[in-house]
PDB file of C-alpha atoms in Angstrom:
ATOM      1  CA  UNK A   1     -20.804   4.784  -5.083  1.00 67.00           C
ATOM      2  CA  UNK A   2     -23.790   3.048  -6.958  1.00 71.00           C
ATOM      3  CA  UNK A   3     -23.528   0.613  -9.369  1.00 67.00           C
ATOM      4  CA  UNK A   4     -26.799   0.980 -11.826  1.00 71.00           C
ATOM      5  CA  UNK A   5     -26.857  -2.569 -14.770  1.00 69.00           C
ATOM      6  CA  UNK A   6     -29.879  -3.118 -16.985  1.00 73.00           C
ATOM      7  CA  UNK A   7     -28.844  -6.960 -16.540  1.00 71.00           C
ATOM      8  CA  UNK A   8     -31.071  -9.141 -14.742  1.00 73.00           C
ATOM      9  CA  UNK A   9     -27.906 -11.523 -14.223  1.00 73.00           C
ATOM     10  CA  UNK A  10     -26.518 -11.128 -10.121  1.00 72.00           C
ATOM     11  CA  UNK A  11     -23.345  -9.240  -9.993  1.00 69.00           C
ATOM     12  CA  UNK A  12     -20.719  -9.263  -7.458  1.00 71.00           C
ATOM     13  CA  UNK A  13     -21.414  -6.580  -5.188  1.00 74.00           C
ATOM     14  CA  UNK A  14     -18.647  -3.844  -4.506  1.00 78.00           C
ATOM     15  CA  UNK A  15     -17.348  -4.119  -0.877  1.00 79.00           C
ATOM     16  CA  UNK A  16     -16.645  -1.135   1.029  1.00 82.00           C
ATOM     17  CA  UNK A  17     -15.620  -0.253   4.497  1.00 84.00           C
ATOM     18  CA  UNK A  18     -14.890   3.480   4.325  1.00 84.00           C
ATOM     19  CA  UNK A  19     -16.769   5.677   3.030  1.00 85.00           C
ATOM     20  CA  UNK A  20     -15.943   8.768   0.342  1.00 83.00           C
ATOM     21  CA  UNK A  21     -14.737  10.698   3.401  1.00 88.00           C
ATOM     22  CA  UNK A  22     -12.452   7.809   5.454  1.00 83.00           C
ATOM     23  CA  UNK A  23     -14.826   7.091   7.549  1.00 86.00           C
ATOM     24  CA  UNK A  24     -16.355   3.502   8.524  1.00 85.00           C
ATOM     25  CA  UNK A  25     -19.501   2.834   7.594  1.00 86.00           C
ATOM     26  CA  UNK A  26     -21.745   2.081  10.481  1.00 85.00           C
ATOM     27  CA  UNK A  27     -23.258  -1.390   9.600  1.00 82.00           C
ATOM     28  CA  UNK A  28     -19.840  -2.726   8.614  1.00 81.00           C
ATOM     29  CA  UNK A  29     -18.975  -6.132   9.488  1.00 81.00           C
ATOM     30  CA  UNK A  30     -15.307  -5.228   9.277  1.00 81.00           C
ATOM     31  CA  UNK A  31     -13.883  -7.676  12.440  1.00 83.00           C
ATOM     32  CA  UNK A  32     -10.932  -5.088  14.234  1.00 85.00           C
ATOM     33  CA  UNK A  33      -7.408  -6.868  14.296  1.00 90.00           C
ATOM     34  CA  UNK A  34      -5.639  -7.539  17.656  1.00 94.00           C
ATOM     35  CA  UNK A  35      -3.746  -4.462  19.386  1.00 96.00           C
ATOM     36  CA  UNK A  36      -0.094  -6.568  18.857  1.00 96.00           C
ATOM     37  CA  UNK A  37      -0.934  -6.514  15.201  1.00 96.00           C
ATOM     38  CA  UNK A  38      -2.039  -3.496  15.170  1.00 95.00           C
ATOM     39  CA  UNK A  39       0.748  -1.810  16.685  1.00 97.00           C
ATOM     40  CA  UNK A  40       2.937  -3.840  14.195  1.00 97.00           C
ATOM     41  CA  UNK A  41       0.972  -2.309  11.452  1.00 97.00           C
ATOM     42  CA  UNK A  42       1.812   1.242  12.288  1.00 97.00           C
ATOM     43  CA  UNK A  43       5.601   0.310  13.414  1.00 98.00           C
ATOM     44  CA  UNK A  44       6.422  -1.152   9.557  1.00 98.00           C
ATOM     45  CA  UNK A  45       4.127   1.752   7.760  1.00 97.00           C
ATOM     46  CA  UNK A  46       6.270   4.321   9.806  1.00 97.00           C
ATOM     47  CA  UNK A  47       9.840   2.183   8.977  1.00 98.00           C
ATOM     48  CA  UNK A  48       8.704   1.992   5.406  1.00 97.00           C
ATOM     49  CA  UNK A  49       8.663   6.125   5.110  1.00 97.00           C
ATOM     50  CA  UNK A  50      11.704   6.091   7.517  1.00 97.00           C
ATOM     51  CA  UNK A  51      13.292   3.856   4.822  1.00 98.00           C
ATOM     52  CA  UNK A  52      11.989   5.484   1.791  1.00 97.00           C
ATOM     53  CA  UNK A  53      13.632   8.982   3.192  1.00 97.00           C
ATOM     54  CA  UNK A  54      16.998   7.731   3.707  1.00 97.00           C
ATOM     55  CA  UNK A  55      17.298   5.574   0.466  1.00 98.00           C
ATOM     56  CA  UNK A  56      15.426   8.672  -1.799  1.00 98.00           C
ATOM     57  CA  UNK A  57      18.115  10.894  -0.173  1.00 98.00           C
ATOM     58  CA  UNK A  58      21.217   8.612  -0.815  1.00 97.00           C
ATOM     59  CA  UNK A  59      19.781   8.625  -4.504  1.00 97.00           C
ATOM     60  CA  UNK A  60      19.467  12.488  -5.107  1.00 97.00           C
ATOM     61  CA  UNK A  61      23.124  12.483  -3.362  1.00 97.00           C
ATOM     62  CA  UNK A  62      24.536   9.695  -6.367  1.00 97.00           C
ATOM     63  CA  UNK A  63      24.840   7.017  -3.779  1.00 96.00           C
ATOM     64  CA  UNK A  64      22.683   4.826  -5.314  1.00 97.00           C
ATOM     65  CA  UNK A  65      21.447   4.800  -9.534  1.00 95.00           C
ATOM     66  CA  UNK A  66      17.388   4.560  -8.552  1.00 96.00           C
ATOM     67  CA  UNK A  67      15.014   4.854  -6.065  1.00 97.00           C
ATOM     68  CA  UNK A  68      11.035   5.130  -5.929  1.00 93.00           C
ATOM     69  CA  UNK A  69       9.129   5.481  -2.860  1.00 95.00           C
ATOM     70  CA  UNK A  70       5.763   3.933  -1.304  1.00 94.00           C
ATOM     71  CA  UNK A  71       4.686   7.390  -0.084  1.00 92.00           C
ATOM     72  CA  UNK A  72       0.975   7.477   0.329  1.00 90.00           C
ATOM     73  CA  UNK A  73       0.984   3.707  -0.298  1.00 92.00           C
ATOM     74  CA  UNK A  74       2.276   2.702   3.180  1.00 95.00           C
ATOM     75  CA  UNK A  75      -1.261   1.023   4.205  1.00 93.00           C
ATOM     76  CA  UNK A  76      -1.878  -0.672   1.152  1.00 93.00           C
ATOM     77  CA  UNK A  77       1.622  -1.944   1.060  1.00 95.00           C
ATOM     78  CA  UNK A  78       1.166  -3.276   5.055  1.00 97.00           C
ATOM     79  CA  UNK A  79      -2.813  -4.224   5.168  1.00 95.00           C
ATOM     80  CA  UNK A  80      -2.113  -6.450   2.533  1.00 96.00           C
ATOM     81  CA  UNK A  81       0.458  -8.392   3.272  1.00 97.00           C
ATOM     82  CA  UNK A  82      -1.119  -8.739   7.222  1.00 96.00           C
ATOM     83  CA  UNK A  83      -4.079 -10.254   5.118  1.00 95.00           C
ATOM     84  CA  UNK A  84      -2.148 -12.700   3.313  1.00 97.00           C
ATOM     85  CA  UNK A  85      -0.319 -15.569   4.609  1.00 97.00           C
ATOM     86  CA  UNK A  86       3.419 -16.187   4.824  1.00 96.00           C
ATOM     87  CA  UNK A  87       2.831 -19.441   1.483  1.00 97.00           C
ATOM     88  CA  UNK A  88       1.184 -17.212  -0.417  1.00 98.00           C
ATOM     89  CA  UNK A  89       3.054 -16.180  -3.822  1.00 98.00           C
ATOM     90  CA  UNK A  90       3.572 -12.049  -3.863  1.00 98.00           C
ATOM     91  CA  UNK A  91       4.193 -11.098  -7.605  1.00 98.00           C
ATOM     92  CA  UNK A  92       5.024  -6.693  -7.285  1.00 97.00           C
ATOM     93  CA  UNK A  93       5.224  -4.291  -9.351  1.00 94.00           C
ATOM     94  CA  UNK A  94       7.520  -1.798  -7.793  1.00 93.00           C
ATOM     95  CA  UNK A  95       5.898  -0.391  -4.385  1.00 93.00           C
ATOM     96  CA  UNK A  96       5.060  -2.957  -2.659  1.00 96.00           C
ATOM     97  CA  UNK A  97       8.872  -3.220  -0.443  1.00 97.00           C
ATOM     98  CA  UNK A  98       6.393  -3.047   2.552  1.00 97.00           C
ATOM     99  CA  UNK A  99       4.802  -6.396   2.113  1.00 98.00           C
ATOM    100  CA  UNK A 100       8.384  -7.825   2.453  1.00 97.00           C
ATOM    101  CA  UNK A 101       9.062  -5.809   5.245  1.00 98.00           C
ATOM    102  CA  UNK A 102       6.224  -7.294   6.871  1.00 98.00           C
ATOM    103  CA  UNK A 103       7.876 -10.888   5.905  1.00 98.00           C
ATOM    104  CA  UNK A 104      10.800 -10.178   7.853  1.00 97.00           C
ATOM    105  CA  UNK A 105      13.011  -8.766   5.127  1.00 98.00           C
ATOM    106  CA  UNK A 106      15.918  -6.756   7.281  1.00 97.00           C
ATOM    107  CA  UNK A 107      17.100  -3.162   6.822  1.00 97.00           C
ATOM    108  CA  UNK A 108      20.133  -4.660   5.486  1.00 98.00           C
ATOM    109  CA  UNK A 109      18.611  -6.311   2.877  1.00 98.00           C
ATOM    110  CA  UNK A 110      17.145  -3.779   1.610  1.00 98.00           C
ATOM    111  CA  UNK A 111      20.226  -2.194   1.450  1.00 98.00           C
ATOM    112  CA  UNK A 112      21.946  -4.701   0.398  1.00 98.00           C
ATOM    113  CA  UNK A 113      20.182  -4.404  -2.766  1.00 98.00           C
ATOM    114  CA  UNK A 114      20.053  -1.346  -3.779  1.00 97.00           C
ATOM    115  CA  UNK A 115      23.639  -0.892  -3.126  1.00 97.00           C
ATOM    116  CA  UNK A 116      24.374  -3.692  -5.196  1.00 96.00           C
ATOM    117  CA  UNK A 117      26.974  -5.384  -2.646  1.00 96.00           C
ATOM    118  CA  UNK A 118      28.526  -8.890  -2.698  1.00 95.00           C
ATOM    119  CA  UNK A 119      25.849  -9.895  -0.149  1.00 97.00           C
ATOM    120  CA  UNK A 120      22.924  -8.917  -2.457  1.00 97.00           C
ATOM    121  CA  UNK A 121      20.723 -11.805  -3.362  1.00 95.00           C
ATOM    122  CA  UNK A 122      20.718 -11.152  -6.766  1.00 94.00           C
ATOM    123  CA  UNK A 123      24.715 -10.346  -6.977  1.00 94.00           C
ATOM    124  CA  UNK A 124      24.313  -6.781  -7.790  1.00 94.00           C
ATOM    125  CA  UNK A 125      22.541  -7.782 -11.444  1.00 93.00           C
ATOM    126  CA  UNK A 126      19.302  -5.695 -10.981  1.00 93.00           C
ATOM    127  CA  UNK A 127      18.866  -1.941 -10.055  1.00 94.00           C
ATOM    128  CA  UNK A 128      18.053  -0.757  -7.197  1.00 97.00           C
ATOM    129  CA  UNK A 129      14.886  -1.354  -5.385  1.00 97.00           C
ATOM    130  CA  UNK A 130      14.286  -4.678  -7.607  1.00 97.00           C
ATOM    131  CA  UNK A 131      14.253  -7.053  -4.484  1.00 97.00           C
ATOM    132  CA  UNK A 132      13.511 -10.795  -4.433  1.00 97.00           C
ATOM    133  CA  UNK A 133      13.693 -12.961  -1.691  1.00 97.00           C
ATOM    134  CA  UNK A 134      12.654 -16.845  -2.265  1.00 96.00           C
ATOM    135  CA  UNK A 135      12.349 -17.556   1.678  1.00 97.00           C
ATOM    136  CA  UNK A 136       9.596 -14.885   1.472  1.00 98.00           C
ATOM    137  CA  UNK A 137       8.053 -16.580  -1.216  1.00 98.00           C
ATOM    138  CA  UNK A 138       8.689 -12.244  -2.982  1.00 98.00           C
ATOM    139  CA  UNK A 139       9.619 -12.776  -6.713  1.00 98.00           C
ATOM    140  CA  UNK A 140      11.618 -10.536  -8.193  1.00 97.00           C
ATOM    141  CA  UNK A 141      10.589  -6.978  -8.768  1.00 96.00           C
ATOM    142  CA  UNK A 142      10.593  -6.041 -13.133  1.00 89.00           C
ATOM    143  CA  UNK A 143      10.472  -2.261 -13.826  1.00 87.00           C
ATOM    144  CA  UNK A 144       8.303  -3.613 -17.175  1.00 92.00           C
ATOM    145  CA  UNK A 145       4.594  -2.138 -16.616  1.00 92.00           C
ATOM    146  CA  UNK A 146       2.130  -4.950 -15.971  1.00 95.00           C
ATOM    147  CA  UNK A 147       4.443  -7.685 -16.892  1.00 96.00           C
ATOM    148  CA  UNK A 148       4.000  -9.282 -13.888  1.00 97.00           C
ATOM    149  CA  UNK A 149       0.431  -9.834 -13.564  1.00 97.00           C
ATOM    150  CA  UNK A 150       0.266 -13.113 -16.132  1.00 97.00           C
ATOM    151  CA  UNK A 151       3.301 -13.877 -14.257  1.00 98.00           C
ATOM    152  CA  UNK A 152       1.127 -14.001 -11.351  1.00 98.00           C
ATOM    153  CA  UNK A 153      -1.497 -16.337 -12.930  1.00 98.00           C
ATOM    154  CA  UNK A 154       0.826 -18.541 -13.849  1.00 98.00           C
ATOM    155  CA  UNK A 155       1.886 -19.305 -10.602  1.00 98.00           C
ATOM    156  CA  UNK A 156      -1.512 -19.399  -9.026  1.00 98.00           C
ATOM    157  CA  UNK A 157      -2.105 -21.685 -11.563  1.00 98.00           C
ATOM    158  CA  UNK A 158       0.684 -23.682 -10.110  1.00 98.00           C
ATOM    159  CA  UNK A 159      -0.189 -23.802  -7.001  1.00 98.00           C
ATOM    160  CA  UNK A 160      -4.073 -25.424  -7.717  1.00 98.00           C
ATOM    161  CA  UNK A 161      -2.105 -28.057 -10.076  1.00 98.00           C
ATOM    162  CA  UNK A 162      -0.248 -28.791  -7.189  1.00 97.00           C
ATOM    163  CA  UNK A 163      -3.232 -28.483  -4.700  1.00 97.00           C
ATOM    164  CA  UNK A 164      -1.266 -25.817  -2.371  1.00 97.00           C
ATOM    165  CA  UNK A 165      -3.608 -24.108   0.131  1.00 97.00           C
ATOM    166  CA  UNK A 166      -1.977 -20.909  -1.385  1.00 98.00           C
ATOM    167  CA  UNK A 167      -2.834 -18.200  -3.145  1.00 98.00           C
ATOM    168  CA  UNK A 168      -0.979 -15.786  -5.349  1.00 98.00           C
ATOM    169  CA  UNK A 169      -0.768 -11.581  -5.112  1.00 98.00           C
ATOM    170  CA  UNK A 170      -0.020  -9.331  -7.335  1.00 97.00           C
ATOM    171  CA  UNK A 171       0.241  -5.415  -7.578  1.00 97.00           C
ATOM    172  CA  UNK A 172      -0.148  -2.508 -10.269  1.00 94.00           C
ATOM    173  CA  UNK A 173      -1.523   0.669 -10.951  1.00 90.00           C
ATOM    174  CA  UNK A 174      -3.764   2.574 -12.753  1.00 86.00           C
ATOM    175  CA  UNK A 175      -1.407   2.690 -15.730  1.00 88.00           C
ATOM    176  CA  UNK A 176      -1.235  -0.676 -16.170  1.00 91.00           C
ATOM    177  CA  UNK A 177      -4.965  -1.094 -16.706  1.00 89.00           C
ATOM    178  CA  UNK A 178      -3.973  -0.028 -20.283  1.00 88.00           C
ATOM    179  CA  UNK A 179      -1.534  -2.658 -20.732  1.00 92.00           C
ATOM    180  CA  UNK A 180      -2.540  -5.655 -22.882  1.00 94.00           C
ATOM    181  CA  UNK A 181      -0.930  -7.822 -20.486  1.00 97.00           C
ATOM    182  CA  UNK A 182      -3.513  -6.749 -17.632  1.00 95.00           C
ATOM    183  CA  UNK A 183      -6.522  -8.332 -19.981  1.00 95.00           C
ATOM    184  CA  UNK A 184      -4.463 -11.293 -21.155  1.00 97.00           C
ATOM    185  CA  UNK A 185      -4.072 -11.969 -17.361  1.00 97.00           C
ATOM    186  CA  UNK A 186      -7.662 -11.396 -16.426  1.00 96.00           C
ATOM    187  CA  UNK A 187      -8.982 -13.667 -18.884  1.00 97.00           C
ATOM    188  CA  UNK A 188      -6.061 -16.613 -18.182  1.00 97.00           C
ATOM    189  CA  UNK A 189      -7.177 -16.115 -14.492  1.00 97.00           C
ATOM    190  CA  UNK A 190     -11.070 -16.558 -15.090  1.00 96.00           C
ATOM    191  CA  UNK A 191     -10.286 -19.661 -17.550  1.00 97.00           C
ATOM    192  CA  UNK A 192      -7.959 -21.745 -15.356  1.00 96.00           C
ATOM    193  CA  UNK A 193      -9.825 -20.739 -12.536  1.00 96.00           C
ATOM    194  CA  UNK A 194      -6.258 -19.399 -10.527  1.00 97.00           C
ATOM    195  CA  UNK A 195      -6.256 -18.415  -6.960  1.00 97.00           C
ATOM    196  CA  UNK A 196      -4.870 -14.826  -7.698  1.00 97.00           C
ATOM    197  CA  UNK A 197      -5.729 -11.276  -6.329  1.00 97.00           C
ATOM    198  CA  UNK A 198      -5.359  -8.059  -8.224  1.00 96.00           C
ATOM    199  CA  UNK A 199      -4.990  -5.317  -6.099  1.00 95.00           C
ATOM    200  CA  UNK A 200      -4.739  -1.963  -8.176  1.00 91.00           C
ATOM    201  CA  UNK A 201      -3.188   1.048  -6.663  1.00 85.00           C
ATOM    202  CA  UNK A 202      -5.844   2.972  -7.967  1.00 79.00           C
ATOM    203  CA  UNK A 203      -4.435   6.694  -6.924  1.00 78.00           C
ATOM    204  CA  UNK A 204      -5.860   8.155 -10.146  1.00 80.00           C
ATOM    205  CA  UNK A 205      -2.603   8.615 -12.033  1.00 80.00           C
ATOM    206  CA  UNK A 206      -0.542   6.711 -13.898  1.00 82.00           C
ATOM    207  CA  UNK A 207       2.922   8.297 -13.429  1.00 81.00           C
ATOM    208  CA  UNK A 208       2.080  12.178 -14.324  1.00 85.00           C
ATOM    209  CA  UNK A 209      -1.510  11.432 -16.604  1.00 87.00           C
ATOM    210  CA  UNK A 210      -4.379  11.330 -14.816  1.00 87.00           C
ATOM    211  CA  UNK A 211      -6.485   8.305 -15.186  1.00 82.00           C
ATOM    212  CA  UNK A 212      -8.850   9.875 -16.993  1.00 82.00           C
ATOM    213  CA  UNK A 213      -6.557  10.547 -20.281  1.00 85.00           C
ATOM    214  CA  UNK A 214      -5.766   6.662 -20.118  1.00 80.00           C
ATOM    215  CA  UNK A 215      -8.499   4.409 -18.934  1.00 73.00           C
ATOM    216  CA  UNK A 216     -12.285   4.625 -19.923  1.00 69.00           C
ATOM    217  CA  UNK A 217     -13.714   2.534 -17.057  1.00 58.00           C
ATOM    218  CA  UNK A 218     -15.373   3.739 -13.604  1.00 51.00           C
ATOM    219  CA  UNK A 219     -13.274   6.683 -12.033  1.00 45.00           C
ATOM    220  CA  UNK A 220     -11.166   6.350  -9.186  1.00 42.00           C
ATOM    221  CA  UNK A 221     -12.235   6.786  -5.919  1.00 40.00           C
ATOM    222  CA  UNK A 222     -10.850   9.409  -4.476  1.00 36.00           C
ATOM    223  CA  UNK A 223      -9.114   8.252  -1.471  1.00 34.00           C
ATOM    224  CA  UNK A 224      -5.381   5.933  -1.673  1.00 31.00           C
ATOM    225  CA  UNK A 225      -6.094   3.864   0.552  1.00 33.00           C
ATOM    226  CA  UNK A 226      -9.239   2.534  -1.346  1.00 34.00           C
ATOM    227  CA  UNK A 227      -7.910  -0.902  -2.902  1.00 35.00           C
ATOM    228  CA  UNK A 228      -9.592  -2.279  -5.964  1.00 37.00           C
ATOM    229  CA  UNK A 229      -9.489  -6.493  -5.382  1.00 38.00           C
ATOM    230  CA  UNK A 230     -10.545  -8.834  -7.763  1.00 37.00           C
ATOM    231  CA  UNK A 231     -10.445 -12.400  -6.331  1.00 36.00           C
ATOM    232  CA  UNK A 232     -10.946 -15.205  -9.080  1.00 35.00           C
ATOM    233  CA  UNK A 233     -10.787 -18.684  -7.774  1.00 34.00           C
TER     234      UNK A 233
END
């Protein structure tokens, strides 16, 4: 991919370590992580479809009222959150359960939620797969479509006010490039100067329309696990 501006102004150049076909490029300065974390990497993407499975099947069965899955999202949901520290503020959208499971969020928390039970931390008051956990610094999942990214702002604005070596993370897709709330939070970001990162899921759809019937910008590229990150500091 090649960016081509009549500008003379410098623009931030667009990093890469795969190319179009998965592969790494050769002159990558990528640094490889340990093997431990590594292997812990693979062990949570493979729980998280493990987990997806068994709650998507309790929902077609009527044991639960809602379920969505991570499928195809499993890396971006892990890589992340191994990139991130433990202070950092996570802001989701609604596929992201992986970055808690990487936290240390339990099996039975997760099901503790989306069952609704007396042990659920939110007291069975939000639908399933809406999790929240303050000791994993994981605010509360809203089904609302891009809501969440001011949200984010707003507390990565906290955090410089208070002068926390933090940063906040938040999470959407390509659908929610076309919400006014993703270029309200943009432009809040860039003038308060937050410590927040976008990452878009940029799979090419949003829901069952393809990108290009609701978003003129750059298309997609075509591989999931290709993450779109803005940092803004």
């Amino acid at each position: 991919m090649r960016f081509i501006s009549e500008s003379s102004e410098e623009r931030i150049p667009c990093y890469r370590v795969l190319d179009d076909d998965g592969q790494p490029f050769p002159d990558s300065s990528f640094v490889k992580v340990s093997e431990g974390v590594a292997i812990k990497m693979y062990n949570d993407m493979v729980t998280l479809q493990t987990m997806d499975t068994i709650f998507y099947e309790a929902q077609r069965q009527g044991r639960i009222s809602f379920y969505l899955t991570t499928s195809g999202e499993e890396a971006i949901n892990i890589a992340s959150a191994a990139a991130i520290k433990n202070d950092d503020f996570v802001v989701p959208q609604y596929r992201e359960p992986g970055v808690l499971l990487w936290r240390g969020f339990s099996m039975q928390e997760f099901a503790n939620q989306c069952f609704g039970n007396k042990a659920d931390y939110g007291k069975g008051r939000q639908m399933p797969i809406h999790y929240g956990s303050n000791k994993h610094n994981y605010f509360t999942v809203s089904s609302t479509i891009a809501t969440q990214l001011p949200h984010a702002v707003g507390a990565a604005y906290a955090l410089k006010m208070d002068r926390k070596d933090a940063c906040a993370v938040t999470y959407f897709g390509d659908g929610g490039t076309s919400e006014g709330d993703f270029h309200a939070a943009l432009n809040f970001s860039a003038v308060t100067e937050a410590p927040v990162i976008f990452i878009c899921r940029n799979n090419g759809w949003a829901i069952s329309t393809p990108i290009s019937d609701q978003f003129r910008s750059i298309p997609s590229l075509p591989c999931l696990s290709n993450i779109l990150t803005i940092l803004l500091r």
